PDB file of C-alpha atoms in Angstrom:
ATOM      1  CA  MET U   1      28.728  -3.592 -26.758  1.00  0.00           C
ATOM      2  CA  LEU U   2      32.265  -3.708 -25.427  1.00  0.00           C
ATOM      3  CA  THR U   3      34.146  -0.469 -25.017  1.00  0.00           C
ATOM      4  CA  ARG U   4      36.894   0.980 -22.883  1.00  0.00           C
ATOM      5  CA  MET U   5      35.110   4.316 -22.617  1.00  0.00           C
ATOM      6  CA  LYS U   6      33.602   5.376 -19.321  1.00  0.00           C
ATOM      7  CA  LEU U   7      29.836   5.684 -19.184  1.00  0.00           C
ATOM      8  CA  ALA U   8      30.193   9.429 -18.595  1.00  0.00           C
ATOM      9  CA  GLU U   9      32.138   9.735 -21.872  1.00  0.00           C
ATOM     10  CA  ILE U  10      29.501   7.770 -23.778  1.00  0.00           C
ATOM     11  CA  PHE U  11      26.673   9.748 -22.179  1.00  0.00           C
ATOM     12  CA  GLU U  12      28.313  13.028 -23.244  1.00  0.00           C
ATOM     13  CA  LYS U  13      28.068  11.891 -26.882  1.00  0.00           C
ATOM     14  CA  LEU U  14      24.352  11.075 -26.644  1.00  0.00           C
ATOM     15  CA  PRO U  15      21.665  13.694 -27.298  1.00  0.00           C
ATOM     16  CA  ARG U  16      20.502  15.034 -23.906  1.00  0.00           C
ATOM     17  CA  GLU U  17      16.890  15.245 -25.024  1.00  0.00           C
ATOM     18  CA  ALA U  18      16.829  11.531 -25.912  1.00  0.00           C
ATOM     19  CA  PHE U  19      18.713   9.876 -23.030  1.00  0.00           C
ATOM     20  CA  MET U  20      18.879  10.199 -19.275  1.00  0.00           C
ATOM     21  CA  GLN U  21      21.257   8.815 -16.700  1.00  0.00           C
ATOM     22  CA  ILE U  22      19.486   7.352 -13.655  1.00  0.00           C
ATOM     23  CA  ASN U  23      22.498   6.005 -11.753  1.00  0.00           C
ATOM     24  CA  LYS U  24      26.257   5.741 -12.168  1.00  0.00           C
ATOM     25  CA  SER U  25      26.028   2.718 -14.452  1.00  0.00           C
ATOM     26  CA  LEU U  26      22.693   3.058 -16.242  1.00  0.00           C
ATOM     27  CA  VAL U  27      21.455   5.356 -19.010  1.00  0.00           C
ATOM     28  CA  ILE U  28      17.918   5.001 -20.349  1.00  0.00           C
ATOM     29  CA  ALA U  29      16.357   6.042 -23.658  1.00  0.00           C
ATOM     30  CA  ILE U  30      13.568   8.454 -22.831  1.00  0.00           C
ATOM     31  CA  SER U  31      11.592   7.418 -25.917  1.00  0.00           C
ATOM     32  CA  LYS U  32      11.322   3.887 -24.526  1.00  0.00           C
ATOM     33  CA  ILE U  33       9.534   5.039 -21.377  1.00  0.00           C
ATOM     34  CA  ASP U  34       5.807   4.454 -21.803  1.00  0.00           C
ATOM     35  CA  LYS U  35       5.090   5.406 -18.229  1.00  0.00           C
ATOM     36  CA  ILE U  36       6.778   5.524 -14.881  1.00  0.00           C
ATOM     37  CA  ASP U  37       4.910   3.073 -12.690  1.00  0.00           C
ATOM     38  CA  LYS U  38       6.404   4.220  -9.417  1.00  0.00           C
ATOM     39  CA  ILE U  39       9.333   6.187  -8.024  1.00  0.00           C
ATOM     40  CA  GLU U  40      10.542   5.254  -4.589  1.00  0.00           C
ATOM     41  CA  ARG U  41      13.517   6.583  -2.743  1.00  0.00           C
ATOM     42  CA  HIS U  42      16.193   4.607  -4.599  1.00  0.00           C
ATOM     43  CA  GLN U  43      14.193   2.716  -7.234  1.00  0.00           C
ATOM     44  CA  ILE U  44      12.106   3.418 -10.282  1.00  0.00           C
ATOM     45  CA  ALA U  45       9.571   1.057 -11.819  1.00  0.00           C
ATOM     46  CA  LEU U  46       9.426   1.296 -15.611  1.00  0.00           C
ATOM     47  CA  ALA U  47       7.186  -1.047 -17.563  1.00  0.00           C
ATOM     48  CA  GLY U  48       7.200  -3.492 -14.672  1.00  0.00           C
ATOM     49  CA  ARG U  49      10.987  -3.518 -14.273  1.00  0.00           C
ATOM     50  CA  ILE U  50      12.592  -2.215 -11.098  1.00  0.00           C
ATOM     51  CA  LEU U  51      15.731  -0.178 -11.761  1.00  0.00           C
ATOM     52  CA  PRO U  52      18.077   1.426  -9.250  1.00  0.00           C
ATOM     53  CA  LEU U  53      17.712   5.209  -9.057  1.00  0.00           C
ATOM     54  CA  SER U  54      20.482   7.336  -7.640  1.00  0.00           C
ATOM     55  CA  ALA U  55      19.600  10.338  -5.492  1.00  0.00           C
ATOM     56  CA  THR U  56      22.029  12.288  -7.666  1.00  0.00           C
ATOM     57  CA  PHE U  57      19.868  11.762 -10.769  1.00  0.00           C
ATOM     58  CA  ARG U  58      16.427  11.547  -9.108  1.00  0.00           C
ATOM     59  CA  ASP U  59      15.733  15.289  -9.205  1.00  0.00           C
ATOM     60  CA  GLY U  60      16.573  15.440 -12.909  1.00  0.00           C
ATOM     61  CA  LEU U  61      14.113  12.660 -13.606  1.00  0.00           C
ATOM     62  CA  LEU U  62      11.363  14.339 -11.605  1.00  0.00           C
ATOM     63  CA  ALA U  63      12.003  17.682 -13.324  1.00  0.00           C
ATOM     64  CA  ARG U  64      11.556  16.241 -16.822  1.00  0.00           C
ATOM     65  CA  PRO U  65       8.336  17.250 -18.541  1.00  0.00           C
ATOM     66  CA  GLY U  66       5.870  14.522 -19.435  1.00  0.00           C
TER      67      GLY U  66
END
């Protein structure tokens, strides 16, 4: 998808209960997370994929139920 909107603007339009921002350029769909394999200081392993995890969004991820 090509857009001139900033990610923050797009994220504001998404339902908070369905999506989560994990760094300044990546938003994930919570429903697509089967399990979190591992959380390290600046990375998260989801379904075998390593994604960058910002310290800014790490606490929000850890606080999520489930």
